[in-house]
PDB file of C-alpha atoms in Angstrom:
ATOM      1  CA  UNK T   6     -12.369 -19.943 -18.023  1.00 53.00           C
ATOM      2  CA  UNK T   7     -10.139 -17.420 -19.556  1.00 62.00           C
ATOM      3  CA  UNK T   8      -6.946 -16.567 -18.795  1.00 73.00           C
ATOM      4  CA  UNK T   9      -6.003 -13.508 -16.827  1.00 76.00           C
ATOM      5  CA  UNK T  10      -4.508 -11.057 -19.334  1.00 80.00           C
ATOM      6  CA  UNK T  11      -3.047  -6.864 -18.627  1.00 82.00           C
ATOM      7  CA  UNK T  12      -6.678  -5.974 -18.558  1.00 82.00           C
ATOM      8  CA  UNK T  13      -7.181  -7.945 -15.942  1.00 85.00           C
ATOM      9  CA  UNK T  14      -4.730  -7.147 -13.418  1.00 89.00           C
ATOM     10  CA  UNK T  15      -5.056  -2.995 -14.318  1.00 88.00           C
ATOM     11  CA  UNK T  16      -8.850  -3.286 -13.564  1.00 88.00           C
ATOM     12  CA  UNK T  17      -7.870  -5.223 -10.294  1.00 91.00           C
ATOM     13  CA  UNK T  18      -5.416  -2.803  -9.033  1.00 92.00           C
ATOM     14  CA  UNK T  19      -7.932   0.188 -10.237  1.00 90.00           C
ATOM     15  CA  UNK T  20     -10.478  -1.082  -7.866  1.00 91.00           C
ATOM     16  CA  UNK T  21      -7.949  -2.140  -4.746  1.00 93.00           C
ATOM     17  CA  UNK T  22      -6.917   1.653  -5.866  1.00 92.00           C
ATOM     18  CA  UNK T  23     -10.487   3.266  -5.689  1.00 89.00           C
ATOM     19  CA  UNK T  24     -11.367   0.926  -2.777  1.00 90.00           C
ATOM     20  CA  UNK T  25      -8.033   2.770  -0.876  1.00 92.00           C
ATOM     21  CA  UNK T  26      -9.216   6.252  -1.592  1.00 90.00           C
ATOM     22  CA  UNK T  27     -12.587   5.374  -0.188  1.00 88.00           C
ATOM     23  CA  UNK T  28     -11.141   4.677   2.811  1.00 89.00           C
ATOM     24  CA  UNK T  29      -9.127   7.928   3.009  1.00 89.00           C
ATOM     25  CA  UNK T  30     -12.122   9.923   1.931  1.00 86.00           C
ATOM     26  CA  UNK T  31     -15.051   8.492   4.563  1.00 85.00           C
ATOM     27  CA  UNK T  32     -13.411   7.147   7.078  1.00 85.00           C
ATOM     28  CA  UNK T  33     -12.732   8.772  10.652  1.00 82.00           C
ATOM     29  CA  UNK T  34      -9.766   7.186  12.350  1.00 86.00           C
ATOM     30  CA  UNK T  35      -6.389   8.208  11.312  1.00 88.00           C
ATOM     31  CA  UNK T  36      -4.851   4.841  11.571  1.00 89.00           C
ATOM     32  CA  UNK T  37      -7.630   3.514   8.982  1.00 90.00           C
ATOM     33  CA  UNK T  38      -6.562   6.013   6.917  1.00 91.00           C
ATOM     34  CA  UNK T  39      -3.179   5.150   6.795  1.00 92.00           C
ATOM     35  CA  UNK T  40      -4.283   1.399   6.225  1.00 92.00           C
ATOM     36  CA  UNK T  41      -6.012   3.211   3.229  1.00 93.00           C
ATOM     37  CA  UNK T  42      -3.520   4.854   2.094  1.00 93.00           C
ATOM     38  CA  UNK T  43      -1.300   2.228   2.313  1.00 93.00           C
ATOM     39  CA  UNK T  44      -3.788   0.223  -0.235  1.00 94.00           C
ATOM     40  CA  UNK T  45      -3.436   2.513  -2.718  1.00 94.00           C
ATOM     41  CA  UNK T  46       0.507   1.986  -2.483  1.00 94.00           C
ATOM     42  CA  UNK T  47      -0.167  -1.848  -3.211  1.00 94.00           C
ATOM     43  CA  UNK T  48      -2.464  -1.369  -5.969  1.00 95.00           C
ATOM     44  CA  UNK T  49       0.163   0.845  -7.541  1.00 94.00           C
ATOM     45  CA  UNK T  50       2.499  -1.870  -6.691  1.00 95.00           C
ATOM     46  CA  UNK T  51       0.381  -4.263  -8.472  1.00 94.00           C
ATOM     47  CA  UNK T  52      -0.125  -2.577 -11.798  1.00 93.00           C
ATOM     48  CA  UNK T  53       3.490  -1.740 -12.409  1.00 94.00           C
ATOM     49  CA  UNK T  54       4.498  -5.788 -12.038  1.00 93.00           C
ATOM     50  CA  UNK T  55       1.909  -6.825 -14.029  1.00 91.00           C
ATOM     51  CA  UNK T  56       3.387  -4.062 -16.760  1.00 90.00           C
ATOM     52  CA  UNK T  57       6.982  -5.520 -16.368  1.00 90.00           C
ATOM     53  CA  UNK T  58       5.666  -8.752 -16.302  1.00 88.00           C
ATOM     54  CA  UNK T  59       3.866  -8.917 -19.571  1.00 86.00           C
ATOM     55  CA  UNK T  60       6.219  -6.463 -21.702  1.00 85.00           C
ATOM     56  CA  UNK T  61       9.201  -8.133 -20.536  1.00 84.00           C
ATOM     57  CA  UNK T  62      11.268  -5.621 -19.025  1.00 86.00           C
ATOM     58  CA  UNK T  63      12.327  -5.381 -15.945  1.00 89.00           C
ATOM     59  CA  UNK T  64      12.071  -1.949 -14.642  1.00 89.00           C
ATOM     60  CA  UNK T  65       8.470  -2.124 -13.256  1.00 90.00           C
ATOM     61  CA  UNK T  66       9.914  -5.068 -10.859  1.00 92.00           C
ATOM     62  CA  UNK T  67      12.695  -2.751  -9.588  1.00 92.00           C
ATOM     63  CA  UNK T  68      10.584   0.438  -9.020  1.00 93.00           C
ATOM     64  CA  UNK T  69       8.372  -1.969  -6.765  1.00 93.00           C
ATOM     65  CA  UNK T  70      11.258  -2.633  -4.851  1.00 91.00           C
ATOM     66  CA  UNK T  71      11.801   1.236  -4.041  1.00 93.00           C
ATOM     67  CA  UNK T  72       8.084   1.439  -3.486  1.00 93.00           C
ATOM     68  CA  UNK T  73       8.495  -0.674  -0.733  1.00 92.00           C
ATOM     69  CA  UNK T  74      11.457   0.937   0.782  1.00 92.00           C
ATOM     70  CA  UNK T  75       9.410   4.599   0.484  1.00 92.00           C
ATOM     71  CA  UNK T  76       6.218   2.134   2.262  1.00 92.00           C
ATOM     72  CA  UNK T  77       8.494   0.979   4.731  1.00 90.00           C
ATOM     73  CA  UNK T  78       9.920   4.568   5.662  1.00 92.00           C
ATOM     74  CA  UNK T  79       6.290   6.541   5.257  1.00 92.00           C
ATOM     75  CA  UNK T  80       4.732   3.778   7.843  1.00 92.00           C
ATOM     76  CA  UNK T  81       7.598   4.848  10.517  1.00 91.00           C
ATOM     77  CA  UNK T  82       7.184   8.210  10.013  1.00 93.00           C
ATOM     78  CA  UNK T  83       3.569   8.288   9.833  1.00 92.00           C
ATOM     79  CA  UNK T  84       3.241   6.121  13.152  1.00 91.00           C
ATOM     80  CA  UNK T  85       5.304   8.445  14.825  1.00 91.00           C
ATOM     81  CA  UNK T  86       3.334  11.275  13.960  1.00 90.00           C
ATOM     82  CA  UNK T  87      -0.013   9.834  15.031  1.00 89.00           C
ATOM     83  CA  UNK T  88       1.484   9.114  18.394  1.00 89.00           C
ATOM     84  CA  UNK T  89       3.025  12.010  19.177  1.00 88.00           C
ATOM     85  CA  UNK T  90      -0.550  13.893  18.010  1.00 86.00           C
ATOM     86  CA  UNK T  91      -2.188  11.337  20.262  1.00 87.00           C
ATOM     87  CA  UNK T  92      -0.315  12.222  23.172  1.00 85.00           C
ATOM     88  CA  UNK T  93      -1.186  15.716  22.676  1.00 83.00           C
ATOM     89  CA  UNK T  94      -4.468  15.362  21.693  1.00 81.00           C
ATOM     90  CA  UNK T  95      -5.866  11.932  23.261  1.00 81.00           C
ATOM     91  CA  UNK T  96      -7.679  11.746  19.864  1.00 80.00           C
ATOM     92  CA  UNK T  97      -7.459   9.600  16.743  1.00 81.00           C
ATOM     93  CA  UNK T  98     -10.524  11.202  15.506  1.00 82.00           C
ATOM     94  CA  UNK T  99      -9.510  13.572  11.957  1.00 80.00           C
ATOM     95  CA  UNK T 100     -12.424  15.551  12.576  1.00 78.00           C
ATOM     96  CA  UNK T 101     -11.340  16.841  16.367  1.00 79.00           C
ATOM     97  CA  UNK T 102      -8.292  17.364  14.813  1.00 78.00           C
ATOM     98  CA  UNK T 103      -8.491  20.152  13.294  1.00 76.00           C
ATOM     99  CA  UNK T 104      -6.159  22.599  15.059  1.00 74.00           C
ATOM    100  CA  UNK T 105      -4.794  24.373  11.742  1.00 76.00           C
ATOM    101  CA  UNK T 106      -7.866  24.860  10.646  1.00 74.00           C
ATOM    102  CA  UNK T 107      -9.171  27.571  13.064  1.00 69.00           C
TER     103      UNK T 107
ATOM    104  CA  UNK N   5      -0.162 -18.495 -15.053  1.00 60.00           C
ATOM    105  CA  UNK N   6      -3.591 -20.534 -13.941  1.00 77.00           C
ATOM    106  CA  UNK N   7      -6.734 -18.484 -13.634  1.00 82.00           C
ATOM    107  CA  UNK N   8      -8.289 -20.470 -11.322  1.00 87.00           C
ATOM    108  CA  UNK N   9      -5.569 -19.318  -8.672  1.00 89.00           C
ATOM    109  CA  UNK N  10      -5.900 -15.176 -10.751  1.00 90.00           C
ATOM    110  CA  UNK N  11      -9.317 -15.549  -9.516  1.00 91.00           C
ATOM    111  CA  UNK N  12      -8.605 -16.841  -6.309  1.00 92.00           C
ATOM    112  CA  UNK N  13      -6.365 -13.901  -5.556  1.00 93.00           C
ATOM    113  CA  UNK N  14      -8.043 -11.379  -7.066  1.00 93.00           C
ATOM    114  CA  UNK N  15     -11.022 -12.447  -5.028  1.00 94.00           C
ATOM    115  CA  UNK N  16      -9.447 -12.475  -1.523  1.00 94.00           C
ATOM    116  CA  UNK N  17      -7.677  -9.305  -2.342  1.00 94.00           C
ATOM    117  CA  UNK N  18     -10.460  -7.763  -3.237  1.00 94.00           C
ATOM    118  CA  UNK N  19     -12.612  -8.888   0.002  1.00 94.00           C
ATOM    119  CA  UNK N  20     -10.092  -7.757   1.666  1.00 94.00           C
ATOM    120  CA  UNK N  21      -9.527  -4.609   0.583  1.00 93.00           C
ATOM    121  CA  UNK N  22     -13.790  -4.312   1.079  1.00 93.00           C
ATOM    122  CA  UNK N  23     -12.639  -5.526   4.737  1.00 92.00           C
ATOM    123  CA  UNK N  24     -10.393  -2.726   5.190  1.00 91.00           C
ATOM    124  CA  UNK N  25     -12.307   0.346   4.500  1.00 90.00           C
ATOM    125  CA  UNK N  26     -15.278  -1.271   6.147  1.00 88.00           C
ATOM    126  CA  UNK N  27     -14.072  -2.753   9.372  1.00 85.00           C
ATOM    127  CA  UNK N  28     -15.326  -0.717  12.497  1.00 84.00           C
ATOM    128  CA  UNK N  29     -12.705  -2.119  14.144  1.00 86.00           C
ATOM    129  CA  UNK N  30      -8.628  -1.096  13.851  1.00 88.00           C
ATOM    130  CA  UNK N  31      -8.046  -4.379  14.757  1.00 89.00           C
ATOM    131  CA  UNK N  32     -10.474  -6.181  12.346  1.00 90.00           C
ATOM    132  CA  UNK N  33      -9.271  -3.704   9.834  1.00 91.00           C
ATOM    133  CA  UNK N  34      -5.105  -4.445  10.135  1.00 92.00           C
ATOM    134  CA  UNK N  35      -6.218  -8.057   9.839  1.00 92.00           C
ATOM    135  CA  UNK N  36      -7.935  -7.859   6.678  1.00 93.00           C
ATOM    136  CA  UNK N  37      -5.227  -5.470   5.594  1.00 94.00           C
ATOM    137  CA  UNK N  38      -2.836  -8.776   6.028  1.00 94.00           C
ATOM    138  CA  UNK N  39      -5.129 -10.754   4.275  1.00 94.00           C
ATOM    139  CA  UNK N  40      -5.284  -8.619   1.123  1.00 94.00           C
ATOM    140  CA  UNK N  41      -1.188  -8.385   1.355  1.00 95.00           C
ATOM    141  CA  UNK N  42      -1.235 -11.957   1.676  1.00 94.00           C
ATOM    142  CA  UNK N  43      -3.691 -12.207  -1.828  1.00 95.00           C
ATOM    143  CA  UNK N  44      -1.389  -9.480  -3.617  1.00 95.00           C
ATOM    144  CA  UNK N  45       1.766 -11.940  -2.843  1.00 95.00           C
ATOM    145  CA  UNK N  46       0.020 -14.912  -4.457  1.00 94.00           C
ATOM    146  CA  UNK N  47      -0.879 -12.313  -7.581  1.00 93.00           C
ATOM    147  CA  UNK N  48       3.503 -11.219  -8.120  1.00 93.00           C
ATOM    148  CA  UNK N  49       4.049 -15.123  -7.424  1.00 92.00           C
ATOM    149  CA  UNK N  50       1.255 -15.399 -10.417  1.00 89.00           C
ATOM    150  CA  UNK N  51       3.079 -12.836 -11.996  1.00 89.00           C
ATOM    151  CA  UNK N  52       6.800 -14.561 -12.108  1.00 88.00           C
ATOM    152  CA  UNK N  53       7.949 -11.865  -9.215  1.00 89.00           C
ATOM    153  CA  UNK N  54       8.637 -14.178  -6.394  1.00 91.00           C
ATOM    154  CA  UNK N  55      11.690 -12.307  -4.836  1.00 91.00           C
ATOM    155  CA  UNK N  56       8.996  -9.001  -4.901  1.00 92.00           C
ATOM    156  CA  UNK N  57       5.848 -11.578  -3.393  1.00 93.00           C
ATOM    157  CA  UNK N  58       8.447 -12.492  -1.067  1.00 93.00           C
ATOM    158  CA  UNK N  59       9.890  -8.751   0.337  1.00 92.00           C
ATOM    159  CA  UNK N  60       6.240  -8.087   0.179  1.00 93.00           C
ATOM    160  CA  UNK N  61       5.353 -10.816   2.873  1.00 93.00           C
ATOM    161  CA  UNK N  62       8.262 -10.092   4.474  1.00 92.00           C
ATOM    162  CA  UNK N  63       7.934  -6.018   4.652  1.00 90.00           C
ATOM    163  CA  UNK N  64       4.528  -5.328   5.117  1.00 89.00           C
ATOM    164  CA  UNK N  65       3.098  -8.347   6.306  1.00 88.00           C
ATOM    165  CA  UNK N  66       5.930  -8.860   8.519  1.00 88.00           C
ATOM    166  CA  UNK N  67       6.556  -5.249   9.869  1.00 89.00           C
ATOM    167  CA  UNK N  68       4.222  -2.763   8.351  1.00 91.00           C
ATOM    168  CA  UNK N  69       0.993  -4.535   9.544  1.00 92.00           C
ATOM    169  CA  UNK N  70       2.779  -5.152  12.866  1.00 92.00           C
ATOM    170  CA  UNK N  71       3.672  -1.995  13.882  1.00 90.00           C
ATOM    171  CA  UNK N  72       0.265  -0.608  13.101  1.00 90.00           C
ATOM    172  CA  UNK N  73      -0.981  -3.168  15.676  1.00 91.00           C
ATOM    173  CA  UNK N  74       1.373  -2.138  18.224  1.00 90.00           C
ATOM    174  CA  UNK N  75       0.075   1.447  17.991  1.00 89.00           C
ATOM    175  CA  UNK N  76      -3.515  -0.001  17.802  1.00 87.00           C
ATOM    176  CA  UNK N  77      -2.479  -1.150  21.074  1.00 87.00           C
ATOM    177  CA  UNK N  78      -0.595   1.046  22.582  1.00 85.00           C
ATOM    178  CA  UNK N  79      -3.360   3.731  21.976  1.00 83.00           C
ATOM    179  CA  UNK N  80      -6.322   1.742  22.676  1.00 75.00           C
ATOM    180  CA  UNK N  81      -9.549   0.973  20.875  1.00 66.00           C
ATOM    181  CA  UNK N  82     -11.493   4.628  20.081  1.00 63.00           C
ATOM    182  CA  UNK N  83     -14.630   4.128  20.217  1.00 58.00           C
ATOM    183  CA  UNK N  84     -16.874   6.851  18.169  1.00 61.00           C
ATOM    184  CA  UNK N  85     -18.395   6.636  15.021  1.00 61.00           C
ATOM    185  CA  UNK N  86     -16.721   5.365  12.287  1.00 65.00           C
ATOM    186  CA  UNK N  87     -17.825   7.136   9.223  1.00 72.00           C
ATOM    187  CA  UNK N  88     -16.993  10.893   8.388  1.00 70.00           C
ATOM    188  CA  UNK N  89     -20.184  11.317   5.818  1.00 74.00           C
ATOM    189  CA  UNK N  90     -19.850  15.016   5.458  1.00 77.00           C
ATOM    190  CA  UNK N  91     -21.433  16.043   1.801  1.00 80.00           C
ATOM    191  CA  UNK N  92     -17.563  17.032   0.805  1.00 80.00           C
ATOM    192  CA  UNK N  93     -16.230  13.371   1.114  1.00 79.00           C
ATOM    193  CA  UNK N  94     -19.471  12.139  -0.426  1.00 82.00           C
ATOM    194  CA  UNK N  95     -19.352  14.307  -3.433  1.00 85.00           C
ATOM    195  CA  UNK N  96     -15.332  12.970  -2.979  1.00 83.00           C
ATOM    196  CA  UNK N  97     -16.377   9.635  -2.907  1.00 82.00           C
ATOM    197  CA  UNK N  98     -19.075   9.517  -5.794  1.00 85.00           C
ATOM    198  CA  UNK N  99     -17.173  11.695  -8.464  1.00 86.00           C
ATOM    199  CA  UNK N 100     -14.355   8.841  -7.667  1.00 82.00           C
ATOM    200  CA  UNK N 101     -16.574   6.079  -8.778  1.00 83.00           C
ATOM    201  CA  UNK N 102     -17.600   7.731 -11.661  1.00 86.00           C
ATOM    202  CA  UNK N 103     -14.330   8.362 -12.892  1.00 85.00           C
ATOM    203  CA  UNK N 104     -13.226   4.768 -12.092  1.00 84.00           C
ATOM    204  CA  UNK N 105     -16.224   3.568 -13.666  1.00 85.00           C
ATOM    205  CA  UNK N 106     -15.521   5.693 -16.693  1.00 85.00           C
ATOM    206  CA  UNK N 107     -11.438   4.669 -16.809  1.00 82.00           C
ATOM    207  CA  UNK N 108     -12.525   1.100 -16.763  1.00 81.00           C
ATOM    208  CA  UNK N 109     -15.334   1.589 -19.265  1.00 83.00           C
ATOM    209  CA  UNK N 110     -12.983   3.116 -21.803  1.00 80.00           C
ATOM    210  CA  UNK N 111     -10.215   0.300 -21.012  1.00 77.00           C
ATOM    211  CA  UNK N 112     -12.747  -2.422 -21.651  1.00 76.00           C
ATOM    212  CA  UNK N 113     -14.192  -0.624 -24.838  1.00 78.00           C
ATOM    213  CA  UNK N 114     -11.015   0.611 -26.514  1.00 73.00           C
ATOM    214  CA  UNK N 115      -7.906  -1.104 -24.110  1.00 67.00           C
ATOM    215  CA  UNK N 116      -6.052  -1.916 -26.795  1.00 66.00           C
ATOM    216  CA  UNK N 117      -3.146  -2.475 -24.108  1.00 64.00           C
ATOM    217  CA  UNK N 118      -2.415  -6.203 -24.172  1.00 61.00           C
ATOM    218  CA  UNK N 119       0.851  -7.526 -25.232  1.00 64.00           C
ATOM    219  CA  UNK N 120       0.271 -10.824 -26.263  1.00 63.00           C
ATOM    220  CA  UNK N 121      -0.071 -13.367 -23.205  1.00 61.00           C
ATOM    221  CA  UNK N 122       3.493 -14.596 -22.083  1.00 62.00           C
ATOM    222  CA  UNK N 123       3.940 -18.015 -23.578  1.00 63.00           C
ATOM    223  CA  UNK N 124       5.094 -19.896 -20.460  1.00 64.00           C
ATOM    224  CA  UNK N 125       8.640 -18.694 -20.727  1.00 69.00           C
ATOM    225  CA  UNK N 126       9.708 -17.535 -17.173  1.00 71.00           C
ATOM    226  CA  UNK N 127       9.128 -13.505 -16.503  1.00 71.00           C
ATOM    227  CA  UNK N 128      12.135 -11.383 -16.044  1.00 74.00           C
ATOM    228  CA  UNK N 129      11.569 -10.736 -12.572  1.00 72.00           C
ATOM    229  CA  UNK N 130      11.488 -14.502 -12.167  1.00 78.00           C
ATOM    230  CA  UNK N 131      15.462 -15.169 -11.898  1.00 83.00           C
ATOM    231  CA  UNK N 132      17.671 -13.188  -9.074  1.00 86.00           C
ATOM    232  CA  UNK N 133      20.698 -12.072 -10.783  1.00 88.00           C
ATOM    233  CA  UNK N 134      18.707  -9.383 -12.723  1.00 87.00           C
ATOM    234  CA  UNK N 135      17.345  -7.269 -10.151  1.00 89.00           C
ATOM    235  CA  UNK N 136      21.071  -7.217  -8.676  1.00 89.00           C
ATOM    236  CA  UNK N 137      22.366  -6.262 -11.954  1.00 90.00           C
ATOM    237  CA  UNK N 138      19.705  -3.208 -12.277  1.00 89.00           C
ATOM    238  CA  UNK N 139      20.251  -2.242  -8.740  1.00 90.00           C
ATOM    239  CA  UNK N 140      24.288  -2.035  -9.230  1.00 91.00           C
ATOM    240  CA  UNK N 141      24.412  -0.407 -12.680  1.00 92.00           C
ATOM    241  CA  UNK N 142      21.159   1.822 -13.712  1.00 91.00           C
ATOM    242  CA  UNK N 143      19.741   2.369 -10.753  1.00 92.00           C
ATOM    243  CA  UNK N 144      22.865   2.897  -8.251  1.00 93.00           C
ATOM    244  CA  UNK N 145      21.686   6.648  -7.556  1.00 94.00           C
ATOM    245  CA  UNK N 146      18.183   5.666  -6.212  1.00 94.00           C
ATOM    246  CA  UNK N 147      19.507   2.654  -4.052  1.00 94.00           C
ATOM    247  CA  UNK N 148      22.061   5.307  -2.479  1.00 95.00           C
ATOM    248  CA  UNK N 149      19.027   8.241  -2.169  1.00 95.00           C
ATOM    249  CA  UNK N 150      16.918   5.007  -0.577  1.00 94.00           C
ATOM    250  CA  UNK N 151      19.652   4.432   1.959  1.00 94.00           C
ATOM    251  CA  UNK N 152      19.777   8.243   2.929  1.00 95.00           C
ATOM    252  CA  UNK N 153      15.841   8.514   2.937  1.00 94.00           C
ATOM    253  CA  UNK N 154      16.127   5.824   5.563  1.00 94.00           C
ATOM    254  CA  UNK N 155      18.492   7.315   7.783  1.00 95.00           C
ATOM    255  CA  UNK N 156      16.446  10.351   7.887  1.00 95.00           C
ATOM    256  CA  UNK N 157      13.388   8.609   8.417  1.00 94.00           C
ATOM    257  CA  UNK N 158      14.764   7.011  11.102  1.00 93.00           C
ATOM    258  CA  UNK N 159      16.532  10.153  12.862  1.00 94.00           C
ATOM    259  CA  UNK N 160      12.904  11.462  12.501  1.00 92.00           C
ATOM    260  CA  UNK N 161      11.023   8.813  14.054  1.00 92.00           C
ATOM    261  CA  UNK N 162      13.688   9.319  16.930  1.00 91.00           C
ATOM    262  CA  UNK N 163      13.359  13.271  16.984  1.00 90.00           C
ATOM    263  CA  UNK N 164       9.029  12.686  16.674  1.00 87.00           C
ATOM    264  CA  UNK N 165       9.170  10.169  19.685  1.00 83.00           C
ATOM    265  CA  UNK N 166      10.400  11.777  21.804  1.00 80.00           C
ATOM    266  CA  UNK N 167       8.663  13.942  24.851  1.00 68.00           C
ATOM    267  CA  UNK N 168       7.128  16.776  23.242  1.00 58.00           C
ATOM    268  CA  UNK N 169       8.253  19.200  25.963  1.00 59.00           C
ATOM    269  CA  UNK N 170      11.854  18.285  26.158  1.00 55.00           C
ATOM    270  CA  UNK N 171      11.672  16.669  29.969  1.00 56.00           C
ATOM    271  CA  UNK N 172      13.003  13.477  29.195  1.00 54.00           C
ATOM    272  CA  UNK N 173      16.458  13.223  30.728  1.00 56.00           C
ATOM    273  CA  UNK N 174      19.292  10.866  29.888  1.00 54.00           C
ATOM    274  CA  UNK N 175      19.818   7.841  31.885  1.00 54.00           C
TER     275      UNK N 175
END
């Protein structure tokens, strides 16, 4: 078995990446879109320890950590707004939502 | 770092992930979600970052994931179809693949990225002090501009929860 080298953990996080934006692009429900979305922010995660990790710095590590902050603010915010557009709309679906649009 | 266990958390990540985007169900879906956060822990724990696999358990698995089943229970399941197959997001979807497909093509043919494997010496992020060094000298601007996005996220979330129409009255 080999060991698990850069490569490795880049073409992980591409596909946890690509498997996130698949979500955002086909899927209906708003909340499974911010799951989605919120993939593609751990992938990201992902590829930037695995940089600090095998060039030996430790600036990868630390951007991770604001990552999570941003996560942890863009989940509360994003909540919010789907339940304040549910309780206007009674919908979740992104296609009836579509009020700008028309 | 073992690859038995970079396999084993690549794997449940990945199936995961798979789980996510696939799930009809929210709840189903969050689960999975945990799962995959769960296999991206054990993958910064493979990776010498065990302060980052541990704020990762302890942010997302801990609050993220449980907030988004609060609101998947506070607004009840929706049942309708789950797919939005419109010939946009497919044409979305399949130029995506081809481009990943291409990006990991060209990394396997000509990825000359790889610093030589680490030779069991400890990683950086392995030791505490570090990270609290970083976070007190270089990067003492972005902790501040963290603490202020917070505050403003959370005077949002107040101002966005609230009635939309203004009735709600003061105790």
């Amino acid at each position: 078995m080999i060991t698990a080298t850069l490569d490795h953990y880049l073409l992980l996080s591409a596909a946890l990446f690509a498997l996130g934006f698949l979500g955002v692009l086909l899927r209906r429900n708003a909340l499974v879109i911010f799951m989605s979305l919120e993939l593609m922010l751990v992938a990201s995660t992902l590829a930037l320890v695995a940089f600090s990790r095998f060039n030996r710095t430790l600036d990868g590590n630390v951007f991770v950590f604001f990552i999570l902050t941003v996560a942890a603010a863009e989940v509360a915010v994003g909540l919010a707004i789907i339940v304040a557009l549910f309780r206007q709309r009674h919908t979740l679906q992104v296609d009836e939502l579509n009020a700008l649009k028309h | 770092m073992s690859p038995a266990l970079f396999t084993l958390f690549a794997a449940l990540t990945l199936a995961s992930a798979v789980g996510v985007v696939a799930n009809k169900n929210v709840v189903n879906a969050a689960m999975c979600f945990l799962l995959g956060l769960v296999g991206v822990a054990g993958l910064f724990v493979q990776l010498d970052a065990y302060l980052l696999a541990f704020l990762l358990l302890l942010v997302y698995a801990g609050a993220v994931v449980v907030l988004f089943l609060f609101i998947v229970m506070l607004l009840g399941p929706q049942g309708r179809a789950a797919w939005r197959l419109t010939p946009g997001a497919v044409v979305g979807g399949l130029v995506a693949g081809a481009l990943l497909l291409a990006g990991w093509g060209s990394l396997l043919v000509h990825g000359r990225l790889d610093p030589p494997p680490p030779d069991g010496a400890p990683g950086v992020g392995a030791a505490l002090k570090p990270y609290a060094y970083q976070l007190f000298t270089t990067y003492l601007l972005p902790v501040q501009v963290m603490g202020f996005l917070l505050l403003v996220a959370m005077l949002g979330v107040i101002v966005l929860s609230r009635k939309a129409d203004g009735t709600e009255k003061a105790p």
